[in-house]
Amino acid sequence: RGRWYPGDEERRIRIGSGAILYPYAHIQADVGDGATISNHTVVVRPVPEHSVAVGIPARIVRRDDTGPRAAQAADADTSA
């Protein structure tokens, strides 16, 4: 089954909030929050949060673990 049918819960793909998808990106797997998918990229495996994916098949070229969101998460962990 290469197609997605309405009501077919097991085949739904999740696009995270704040994700940026450039033109002609082919998404076949989940994309994390804040991730960036370059143009003409074919995503066949899940892309982690706050990372940049390029190529055919998609490769992760950068992960933003040092950005302001990561700092906020680190502060939340230490304040508990």
PDB file of C-alpha atoms in Angstrom:
ATOM      1  CA  ARG A   1       0.000   0.000   0.000  1.00  0.00           C
ATOM      2  CA  GLY A   2       1.816   3.054  -1.210  1.00  0.00           C
ATOM      3  CA  ARG A   3      -1.033   5.483  -0.614  1.00  0.00           C
ATOM      4  CA  TRP A   4      -2.544   7.100   2.412  1.00  0.00           C
ATOM      5  CA  TYR A   5      -6.279   6.651   2.773  1.00  0.00           C
ATOM      6  CA  PRO A   6      -8.506   8.784   5.019  1.00  0.00           C
ATOM      7  CA  GLY A   7      -8.987   6.998   8.322  1.00  0.00           C
ATOM      8  CA  ASP A   8      -5.787   4.980   7.906  1.00  0.00           C
ATOM      9  CA  GLU A   9      -4.262   5.938  11.284  1.00  0.00           C
ATOM     10  CA  GLU A  10      -1.134   3.800  11.056  1.00  0.00           C
ATOM     11  CA  ARG A  11       0.136   5.579   7.923  1.00  0.00           C
ATOM     12  CA  ARG A  12      -0.255   9.186   9.077  1.00  0.00           C
ATOM     13  CA  ILE A  13       2.866  11.324   9.013  1.00  0.00           C
ATOM     14  CA  ARG A  14       3.476  13.902  11.744  1.00  0.00           C
ATOM     15  CA  ILE A  15       4.906  17.317  10.837  1.00  0.00           C
ATOM     16  CA  GLY A  16       6.050  19.075  14.002  1.00  0.00           C
ATOM     17  CA  SER A  17       5.142  22.631  14.931  1.00  0.00           C
ATOM     18  CA  GLY A  18       7.507  25.241  13.585  1.00  0.00           C
ATOM     19  CA  ALA A  19       8.930  22.868  10.962  1.00  0.00           C
ATOM     20  CA  ILE A  20      10.033  24.511   7.718  1.00  0.00           C
ATOM     21  CA  LEU A  21       9.461  22.553   4.511  1.00  0.00           C
ATOM     22  CA  TYR A  22      10.963  23.988   1.341  1.00  0.00           C
ATOM     23  CA  PRO A  23       9.433  23.422  -2.127  1.00  0.00           C
ATOM     24  CA  TYR A  24       9.498  19.961  -3.697  1.00  0.00           C
ATOM     25  CA  ALA A  25      10.356  18.222  -0.408  1.00  0.00           C
ATOM     26  CA  HIS A  26       8.964  14.676  -0.402  1.00  0.00           C
ATOM     27  CA  ILE A  27       7.943  13.707   3.119  1.00  0.00           C
ATOM     28  CA  GLN A  28       7.481   9.999   3.847  1.00  0.00           C
ATOM     29  CA  ALA A  29       8.347   9.964   7.568  1.00  0.00           C
ATOM     30  CA  ASP A  30       7.800  12.086  10.684  1.00  0.00           C
ATOM     31  CA  VAL A  31       9.433  15.515  10.974  1.00  0.00           C
ATOM     32  CA  GLY A  32      10.248  16.880  14.436  1.00  0.00           C
ATOM     33  CA  ASP A  33       9.359  20.269  15.894  1.00  0.00           C
ATOM     34  CA  GLY A  34      11.414  23.129  14.479  1.00  0.00           C
ATOM     35  CA  ALA A  35      13.155  20.952  11.884  1.00  0.00           C
ATOM     36  CA  THR A  36      14.096  22.308   8.451  1.00  0.00           C
ATOM     37  CA  ILE A  37      13.762  20.216   5.290  1.00  0.00           C
ATOM     38  CA  SER A  38      15.614  21.586   2.259  1.00  0.00           C
ATOM     39  CA  ASN A  39      14.151  21.723  -1.243  1.00  0.00           C
ATOM     40  CA  HIS A  40      14.198  18.502  -3.313  1.00  0.00           C
ATOM     41  CA  THR A  41      14.837  16.435  -0.173  1.00  0.00           C
ATOM     42  CA  VAL A  42      13.309  12.961   0.194  1.00  0.00           C
ATOM     43  CA  VAL A  43      12.621  12.157   3.856  1.00  0.00           C
ATOM     44  CA  VAL A  44      12.381   8.377   4.329  1.00  0.00           C
ATOM     45  CA  ARG A  45      13.384   8.206   8.031  1.00  0.00           C
ATOM     46  CA  PRO A  46      12.204  10.354  10.947  1.00  0.00           C
ATOM     47  CA  VAL A  47      13.950  13.729  11.287  1.00  0.00           C
ATOM     48  CA  PRO A  48      14.746  14.783  14.901  1.00  0.00           C
ATOM     49  CA  GLU A  49      13.651  18.089  16.416  1.00  0.00           C
ATOM     50  CA  HIS A  50      15.620  21.260  15.577  1.00  0.00           C
ATOM     51  CA  SER A  51      17.729  19.710  12.842  1.00  0.00           C
ATOM     52  CA  VAL A  52      18.351  20.379   9.154  1.00  0.00           C
ATOM     53  CA  ALA A  53      17.913  17.605   6.573  1.00  0.00           C
ATOM     54  CA  VAL A  54      19.090  17.682   2.944  1.00  0.00           C
ATOM     55  CA  GLY A  55      19.594  15.269   0.061  1.00  0.00           C
ATOM     56  CA  ILE A  56      18.176  12.122  -1.488  1.00  0.00           C
ATOM     57  CA  PRO A  57      17.687  10.288   0.823  1.00  0.00           C
ATOM     58  CA  ALA A  58      17.645  12.908   3.575  1.00  0.00           C
ATOM     59  CA  ARG A  59      20.720  13.267   5.753  1.00  0.00           C
ATOM     60  CA  ILE A  60      20.936  15.308   8.930  1.00  0.00           C
ATOM     61  CA  VAL A  61      23.559  17.992   8.365  1.00  0.00           C
ATOM     62  CA  ARG A  62      23.023  20.028  11.518  1.00  0.00           C
ATOM     63  CA  ARG A  63      21.343  19.657  14.886  1.00  0.00           C
ATOM     64  CA  ASP A  64      20.603  22.760  16.891  1.00  0.00           C
ATOM     65  CA  ASP A  65      21.054  21.531  20.451  1.00  0.00           C
ATOM     66  CA  THR A  66      22.523  24.868  21.562  1.00  0.00           C
ATOM     67  CA  GLY A  67      19.737  27.231  20.507  1.00  0.00           C
ATOM     68  CA  PRO A  68      17.428  29.254  22.760  1.00  0.00           C
ATOM     69  CA  ARG A  69      14.891  26.427  22.957  1.00  0.00           C
ATOM     70  CA  ALA A  70      17.556  24.010  24.184  1.00  0.00           C
ATOM     71  CA  ALA A  71      18.618  26.568  26.814  1.00  0.00           C
ATOM     72  CA  GLN A  72      15.008  26.942  27.966  1.00  0.00           C
ATOM     73  CA  ALA A  73      14.680  23.167  28.243  1.00  0.00           C
ATOM     74  CA  ALA A  74      17.907  22.976  30.253  1.00  0.00           C
ATOM     75  CA  ASP A  75      16.660  25.719  32.606  1.00  0.00           C
ATOM     76  CA  ALA A  76      13.370  23.883  33.074  1.00  0.00           C
ATOM     77  CA  ASP A  77      15.245  20.699  33.983  1.00  0.00           C
ATOM     78  CA  THR A  78      17.381  22.417  36.644  1.00  0.00           C
ATOM     79  CA  SER A  79      14.528  24.388  38.204  1.00  0.00           C
ATOM     80  CA  ALA A  80      12.530  21.297  39.202  1.00  0.00           C
TER      81      ALA A  80
END
